[in-house]
Coordinates of C-alpha atoms and ligand atoms in Angstrom, one line a residue:
M27 CA -4.0 26.2 -9.6
Q28 CA -2.9 24.7 -6.3
T29 CA 0.0 25.8 -4.3
L30 CA 2.1 23.9 -1.9
E31 CA 5.0 25.4 0.1
L32 CA 8.4 23.7 0.8
S33 CA 9.1 25.3 4.3
L34 CA 12.8 26.0 4.8
G35 CA 12.7 29.3 6.7
E36 CA 14.0 32.2 4.6
R37 CA 14.7 29.7 1.7
S38 CA 11.0 28.5 1.6
Y39 CA 9.4 28.4 -1.8
P40 CA 6.2 27.8 -3.6
I41 CA 5.3 24.7 -5.7
H42 CA 2.6 25.9 -8.1
I43 CA 0.5 23.0 -9.8
G44 CA -2.0 23.6 -12.5
S45 CA -2.9 23.9 -16.2
G46 CA -1.5 26.6 -18.5
L47 CA 1.1 27.8 -16.0
I48 CA 4.0 28.4 -18.5
S49 CA 1.8 30.9 -20.4
D50 CA 0.7 32.8 -17.1
S51 CA 2.7 36.0 -17.5
A52 CA 1.4 37.3 -14.1
L53 CA 2.6 34.1 -12.4
L54 CA 5.9 34.0 -14.2
E55 CA 6.5 37.7 -13.3
R56 CA 5.8 37.0 -9.7
S57 CA 8.0 33.9 -9.7
V58 CA 11.0 35.2 -11.7
A59 CA 12.0 38.5 -9.9
A60 CA 15.3 38.9 -11.7
E61 CA 15.7 41.2 -14.6
Q62 CA 18.4 38.9 -16.4
V63 CA 17.0 35.5 -17.1
L64 CA 18.6 32.4 -18.8
I65 CA 16.2 29.8 -19.9
V66 CA 18.0 26.4 -20.0
T67 CA 16.2 23.8 -22.1
N68 CA 16.9 21.1 -24.6
E69 CA 16.4 20.4 -28.2
T70 CA 13.1 18.3 -27.7
V71 CA 11.4 20.6 -25.2
A72 CA 12.5 24.0 -26.8
P73 CA 10.2 23.6 -30.1
L74 CA 7.2 22.5 -27.8
Y75 CA 7.3 25.1 -25.0
L76 CA 10.1 27.6 -25.2
E77 CA 8.3 30.3 -27.2
R78 CA 5.3 30.2 -24.8
L79 CA 7.7 30.6 -21.8
E80 CA 9.6 33.5 -23.4
R81 CA 6.3 35.2 -24.2
G82 CA 5.2 34.9 -20.6
L83 CA 8.6 36.4 -19.5
R84 CA 8.6 39.2 -22.2
T85 CA 9.1 42.0 -19.7
R86 CA 12.5 40.4 -18.7
N87 CA 15.9 40.5 -20.5
T88 CA 15.6 36.8 -21.5
A89 CA 18.2 34.5 -23.3
A90 CA 17.9 30.8 -23.9
L91 CA 20.4 27.9 -24.2
V92 CA 19.2 24.9 -25.9
L93 CA 21.2 21.8 -24.9
P94 CA 21.2 18.4 -26.7
D95 CA 18.8 15.9 -25.2
G96 CA 19.8 12.9 -23.0
E97 CA 21.1 11.5 -19.7
Q98 CA 24.4 11.2 -21.4
Y99 CA 24.6 14.9 -21.6
K100 CA 24.2 15.4 -17.8
T101 CA 28.0 16.2 -17.6
L102 CA 30.5 18.6 -16.4
D103 CA 30.9 19.7 -20.1
T104 CA 27.2 20.7 -20.3
F105 CA 27.6 22.3 -16.8
S106 CA 30.4 24.4 -18.3
R107 CA 28.5 25.4 -21.4
I108 CA 25.8 26.8 -19.1
V109 CA 28.3 28.8 -17.0
D110 CA 30.1 29.9 -20.3
R111 CA 26.8 31.4 -21.6
L112 CA 26.0 33.1 -18.3
I113 CA 29.5 34.7 -18.4
E114 CA 29.2 35.7 -22.1
L115 CA 25.8 37.3 -21.3
R116 CA 27.6 39.2 -18.5
F117 CA 24.8 38.1 -16.0
H118 CA 25.2 39.3 -12.6
R119 CA 24.6 37.7 -9.1
D120 CA 21.0 38.7 -9.1
A121 CA 20.3 36.9 -12.5
C122 CA 18.0 33.9 -12.6
V123 CA 18.2 30.5 -14.4
V124 CA 15.0 29.0 -15.5
A125 CA 15.1 25.2 -16.1
L126 CA 12.5 24.2 -18.6
G127 CA 12.5 20.3 -19.2
G128 CA 12.9 17.2 -17.5
G129 CA 15.1 16.1 -14.7
V130 CA 18.4 16.2 -16.7
V131 CA 17.8 19.8 -17.6
G132 CA 16.6 20.6 -14.0
D133 CA 19.7 19.0 -12.4
V134 CA 22.4 20.4 -14.7
A135 CA 20.9 23.9 -14.9
G136 CA 20.3 23.9 -11.1
Y137 CA 23.9 22.9 -10.5
A138 CA 25.1 25.7 -12.8
A139 CA 22.9 28.2 -10.8
A140 CA 24.4 26.6 -7.5
S141 CA 27.9 27.4 -8.7
Y142 CA 27.7 30.5 -10.9
Q143 CA 29.2 33.4 -8.7
R144 CA 28.7 31.0 -5.8
G145 CA 25.0 30.7 -6.3
I146 CA 22.3 32.5 -8.1
A147 CA 18.5 32.0 -8.1
Y148 CA 16.8 29.4 -10.2
V149 CA 13.2 28.4 -11.0
Q150 CA 12.2 24.8 -12.0
V151 CA 9.7 24.6 -14.8
P152 CA 9.5 20.7 -15.1
T153 CA 8.0 19.1 -18.0
T154 CA 8.2 15.4 -17.4
L155 CA 6.1 13.5 -14.8
L156 CA 9.4 12.4 -13.1
A157 CA 10.5 16.0 -12.8
Q158 CA 7.0 17.1 -11.7
V159 CA 6.7 14.6 -8.9
D160 CA 10.4 14.4 -7.9
S161 CA 13.5 16.1 -9.3
S162 CA 12.2 19.7 -9.5
V163 CA 11.5 19.8 -5.7
G164 CA 14.0 19.6 -3.0
G165 CA 17.1 21.3 -4.4
K166 CA 19.3 18.3 -5.2
T167 CA 21.4 19.4 -8.2
A168 CA 24.1 17.4 -10.0
V169 CA 25.9 15.9 -13.0
N170 CA 27.0 12.5 -13.5
H171 CA 30.6 11.1 -13.4
P172 CA 31.2 8.2 -16.1
S173 CA 31.6 5.8 -13.1
A174 CA 28.7 7.1 -10.9
K175 CA 25.4 8.8 -11.0
N176 CA 25.1 12.3 -9.7
M177 CA 28.5 12.3 -8.2
I178 CA 29.1 16.0 -8.6
G179 CA 26.6 18.4 -7.4
A180 CA 25.2 20.6 -4.6
F181 CA 22.1 21.2 -2.6
H182 CA 20.6 24.5 -3.9
Q183 CA 17.0 25.1 -3.6
P184 CA 15.0 26.8 -6.4
V185 CA 13.2 30.0 -5.6
S186 CA 9.9 28.7 -7.2
V187 CA 8.5 25.5 -8.9
L188 CA 6.0 25.8 -11.7
I189 CA 4.3 22.6 -12.5
D190 CA 2.3 22.9 -15.7
T191 CA 0.5 19.5 -16.0
D192 CA -0.6 20.3 -19.6
T193 CA 3.0 19.7 -20.7
L194 CA 2.5 16.0 -20.0
G195 CA 0.3 15.8 -23.0
T196 CA 3.3 15.5 -25.3
L197 CA 5.3 13.1 -23.2
P198 CA 6.1 9.8 -24.7
G199 CA 4.4 6.8 -22.8
R200 CA 7.7 5.4 -22.0
E201 CA 8.7 8.6 -20.1
L202 CA 5.3 8.8 -18.5
A203 CA 5.8 5.3 -17.0
A204 CA 9.2 6.3 -15.8
G205 CA 7.6 9.1 -13.7
I206 CA 5.2 6.6 -12.1
A207 CA 8.0 4.7 -10.7
E208 CA 8.8 7.6 -8.4
I209 CA 5.1 8.0 -7.4
V210 CA 5.0 4.3 -6.5
K211 CA 8.2 4.9 -4.4
Y212 CA 6.2 7.6 -2.3
G213 CA 3.5 5.1 -1.6
L214 CA 6.0 2.4 -0.6
I215 CA 8.1 4.4 1.8
L216 CA 5.5 6.6 3.5
D217 CA 2.0 6.6 2.2
P218 CA 0.2 3.0 1.9
E219 CA -3.1 4.9 1.0
L220 CA -1.3 6.4 -2.1
F221 CA -0.1 2.9 -3.0
G222 CA -3.6 1.5 -2.8
W223 CA -4.9 4.4 -4.9
L224 CA -2.3 3.5 -7.4
E225 CA -3.3 0.0 -7.6
N226 CA -7.0 1.1 -8.3
N227 CA -6.0 3.9 -10.8
I228 CA -2.9 3.1 -12.6
E229 CA -4.6 2.8 -15.9
R230 CA -6.2 6.4 -15.4
L231 CA -2.6 7.6 -15.0
T232 CA -1.1 5.8 -18.0
A233 CA -4.2 7.1 -20.1
L234 CA -3.2 10.7 -18.9
E235 CA -6.6 11.4 -17.2
A236 CA -6.2 14.9 -16.0
P237 CA -7.8 14.5 -12.5
A238 CA -5.8 11.4 -11.7
L239 CA -2.5 13.0 -12.8
A240 CA -3.3 16.1 -10.8
H241 CA -3.9 14.0 -7.7
A242 CA -0.7 12.0 -8.1
V243 CA 1.4 15.1 -8.7
R244 CA -0.1 16.9 -5.8
R245 CA 0.2 14.1 -3.5
S246 CA 3.8 13.3 -4.5
C247 CA 5.0 16.9 -4.2
G248 CA 3.2 17.1 -0.8
I249 CA 5.2 14.1 0.5
K250 CA 8.4 15.3 -1.0
A251 CA 8.1 18.8 0.3
A252 CA 7.4 17.5 3.9
V253 CA 10.4 15.1 3.8
V254 CA 12.7 17.8 2.5
A255 CA 11.5 20.4 5.1
E256 CA 12.3 17.9 7.9
D257 CA 15.8 16.8 6.4
E258 CA 17.1 19.0 3.7
R259 CA 20.6 17.7 3.6
E260 CA 19.8 14.0 3.8
Q261 CA 21.1 13.2 7.4
G262 CA 18.1 10.9 8.1
K263 CA 14.6 10.7 6.5
R264 CA 15.3 12.1 3.2
A265 CA 17.4 8.9 2.4
L266 CA 14.2 7.0 2.2
L267 CA 13.5 8.7 -1.0
N268 CA 16.3 6.7 -2.5
L269 CA 14.2 3.4 -2.3
G270 CA 15.4 1.3 -5.5
H271 CA 17.9 4.0 -6.3
T272 CA 21.1 2.1 -5.1
F273 CA 20.2 -0.7 -7.4
G274 CA 18.8 1.7 -10.1
H275 CA 21.8 4.0 -10.1
A276 CA 24.1 1.1 -10.8
L277 CA 21.9 -0.1 -13.6
E278 CA 22.0 3.3 -15.2
T279 CA 25.8 3.6 -14.8
L280 CA 26.4 0.1 -16.2
G281 CA 24.1 1.0 -19.1
G282 CA 26.3 3.9 -20.0
Y283 CA 23.5 6.4 -19.1
G284 CA 21.6 5.5 -22.3
K285 CA 20.0 2.1 -21.8
W286 CA 17.7 2.6 -18.9
L287 CA 15.5 5.6 -18.2
H288 CA 16.1 6.7 -14.7
G289 CA 12.4 5.8 -13.5
E290 CA 12.8 2.3 -15.3
A291 CA 16.0 1.6 -13.4
V292 CA 14.3 2.8 -10.2
A293 CA 11.3 0.5 -10.9
T294 CA 13.7 -2.6 -11.3
G295 CA 15.7 -1.3 -8.4
T296 CA 12.5 -1.2 -6.2
V297 CA 11.7 -4.8 -7.1
L298 CA 15.2 -5.8 -6.1
A299 CA 15.0 -3.8 -2.8
A300 CA 11.6 -5.5 -2.1
E301 CA 13.1 -8.9 -2.9
T302 CA 16.0 -8.3 -0.5
S303 CA 13.5 -7.2 2.1
R304 CA 11.6 -10.5 1.6
R305 CA 14.8 -12.6 1.8
L306 CA 15.5 -11.0 5.2
G307 CA 12.0 -11.8 6.4
W308 CA 10.9 -8.3 6.6
L309 CA 8.3 -8.3 3.8
S310 CA 5.7 -10.7 2.8
A311 CA 5.8 -12.5 -0.5
D312 CA 2.3 -11.1 -1.2
D313 CA 3.5 -7.5 -0.7
C314 CA 6.4 -8.3 -3.1
R315 CA 3.9 -9.5 -5.7
R316 CA 1.8 -6.5 -5.3
I317 CA 4.7 -4.2 -5.8
E318 CA 5.9 -6.0 -9.0
D319 CA 2.3 -6.2 -10.3
L320 CA 1.7 -2.6 -9.9
L321 CA 5.1 -1.6 -11.6
R322 CA 4.4 -4.0 -14.4
R323 CA 0.9 -2.6 -15.0
A324 CA 2.5 0.9 -15.3
G325 CA 4.5 -0.6 -18.1
L326 CA 7.8 -0.6 -16.3
P327 CA 10.6 -3.2 -16.3
V328 CA 10.9 -5.3 -13.2
R329 CA 14.0 -7.5 -14.0
A330 CA 17.7 -6.5 -14.4
E331 CA 18.1 -8.9 -17.4
G332 CA 21.6 -9.3 -18.9
V333 CA 23.3 -7.5 -16.0
D334 CA 26.2 -9.1 -14.2
A335 CA 25.6 -9.4 -10.5
D336 CA 29.2 -8.8 -9.6
D337 CA 29.4 -5.8 -11.9
M338 CA 26.2 -4.5 -10.1
L339 CA 27.7 -4.9 -6.5
E340 CA 30.9 -3.1 -7.7
A341 CA 28.8 -0.2 -9.1
M342 CA 26.6 -0.1 -6.1
A343 CA 29.6 0.3 -3.8
L344 CA 30.0 3.9 -5.2
D345 CA 26.5 4.9 -4.0
K346 CA 26.5 8.1 -2.0
K347 CA 24.9 6.3 1.0
T348 CA 28.0 4.1 1.4
G349 CA 29.9 5.3 4.4
R350 CA 32.7 3.9 6.4
D351 CA 30.5 1.1 7.7
G352 CA 29.9 0.0 4.1
L353 CA 26.9 -0.1 1.6
R354 CA 23.5 1.0 3.1
L355 CA 20.2 0.2 1.4
V356 CA 16.6 1.4 1.7
L357 CA 14.5 -1.6 2.4
L358 CA 10.9 -2.2 3.2
T359 CA 9.2 -3.6 6.3
A360 CA 5.7 -3.2 4.8
I361 CA 4.0 -1.4 2.0
G362 CA 4.1 2.2 3.5
E363 CA 7.2 1.7 5.7
A364 CA 10.8 1.8 4.9
V365 CA 14.2 1.8 6.8
V366 CA 17.7 2.7 5.8
T367 CA 19.8 -0.1 6.9
A368 CA 23.3 -1.8 6.4
A369 CA 23.2 -4.0 3.4
P370 CA 22.9 -7.8 3.9
E371 CA 25.8 -9.9 3.3
R372 CA 27.4 -10.1 -0.3
E373 CA 25.8 -13.5 -1.0
V374 CA 22.3 -12.5 -0.3
L375 CA 22.7 -9.6 -2.6
L376 CA 24.2 -11.7 -5.4
E377 CA 21.4 -14.2 -5.1
V378 CA 18.8 -11.4 -5.3
L379 CA 20.7 -10.0 -8.3
R380 CA 20.9 -13.3 -10.0
G381 CA 17.2 -13.7 -9.6
E382 CA 17.5 -16.7 -7.5
R383 CA 14.4 -16.5 -5.3
G384 CA 15.5 -18.4 -2.2
T385 CA 13.4 -18.5 0.9
A386 CA 12.6 -15.9 3.5
Ligands
NAD27 P1 14.9 13.6 -18.9 O1 15.1 14.9 -18.4 O2 15.8 13.1 -19.8 O3 13.5 13.7 -19.7 C1 13.0 12.6 -20.4 C2 12.8 12.8 -21.9 O4 11.5 13.6 -22.1 C3 13.8 13.6 -22.6 O5 14.1 13.1 -23.9 C4 13.2 15.0 -22.7 O6 13.7 15.8 -23.7 C5 11.8 14.6 -22.9 N1 10.8 15.7 -22.5 C6 10.8 16.5 -21.4 N2 9.6 17.0 -21.3 C7 8.9 16.6 -22.4 C8 7.5 17.1 -22.8 N3 6.7 17.7 -22.1 N4 7.1 16.4 -24.0 C9 7.8 15.6 -24.7 N5 9.0 15.3 -24.3 C10 9.6 15.8 -23.2 O7 14.4 12.6 -17.8 P2 13.5 12.7 -16.5 O8 13.0 11.3 -16.3 O9 12.7 13.9 -16.5 O10 14.7 12.9 -15.3 C11 15.7 12.0 -15.0 C12 16.8 12.7 -14.3 O11 16.4 13.2 -13.2 C13 17.9 11.7 -14.0 O12 19.2 12.4 -14.3 C14 17.8 11.6 -12.5 O13 19.0 11.3 -11.9 C15 17.2 12.9 -12.1 N6 16.5 13.0 -10.9 C16 16.8 13.9 -10.0 C17 16.2 14.1 -8.8 C18 16.5 15.2 -7.9 O14 16.0 15.3 -6.7 N7 17.3 16.2 -8.2 C19 15.2 13.2 -8.5 C20 14.9 12.1 -9.4 C21 15.6 12.2 -10.6
LIG28 N1 15.1 11.9 -5.2 C1 15.8 11.8 -4.0 C2 15.8 13.2 -3.3 O1 15.4 14.2 -3.7 O2 16.2 13.1 -2.1

């Protein structure tokens, strides 16, 4: 097992990465200090891993809530179900929520923990690659609004993150690829070496080779922890983690939160951000090609086919980075270097969204 720390003063917490962690009762007991524990999971993950986790936590007063599976359930209704259960169980302020599942479970369970009695502890036990490299770390919790992704939420840090890389063994290939999109993102915004490593090792990741996965998860969590430690509330550098997300969230919203996986939307959004950067003369055509090739090799979609460009711009206007100066985007100046900047004029974005290549 390897342990990283996310340093936030008295709210610092460990990120444990390794094999077999959800059955490690000593680690679980150390990580979940509370007596009252509600495990929140979903109908897909529960039959695979719930019993193991419950066994590991047998010295605690543990209850479980099994949610329906899917991004379309990342809603205020689901949030209310979790809070209802905590009240039914008469859980106190020193209780703990354990989120066992992917980013959907982590985000909604985290938001319930952020709100119940004005905030109780929660532990993230992420079981998708995307959640292991991104959503379980950093304390962003949220549910979706029908008109915009993650519109309702809070910053609330977990007390611990337990990443059991063995759980990736049951993950469908499409979900694995979705997680790779966020790893590519780290390479693109801050770590050209990681991007080069991905170019050389992408097939090892898609084949679930344990050492390659462990390297990618460790490196990604290291980058995310460092960024969040520097800018917890996204006043500056943390916004870079949204590369591809303004386009991507719009794709997810327009698809009714069922068509695109989050990571797929981020992959296509990243290609659109790269193409916008190229159109502005900031990124070379060769770098654009390298980005698209890598995402394709990971099995990810790279074109927003069938999506209306005007609808996209309307949905993008609801992005959380939009301020009184208008829409802002994360764009690339090189592989490994990104900036948060005012969006270019509408016509440029429309051309990019329509797939009109134009010139630099
Ligand atoms: P997800 O939670 O929907 O999980 C994907 C699918 O895999 C689901 O069907 C799930 O039941 C299943 N699953 C989970 N673990 C499994 C396992 N080990 N074996 C088999 N199946 C398994 O999706 P996701 O990609 O994990 O997360 C996407 C969500 O995360 C989005 O809502 C996105 O907005 C959010 N997100 C949040 C942050 C953040 O910082 N909070 C960052 C990135 C993404
Ligand atoms: N996934 C973006 C962030 O955590 O800031």
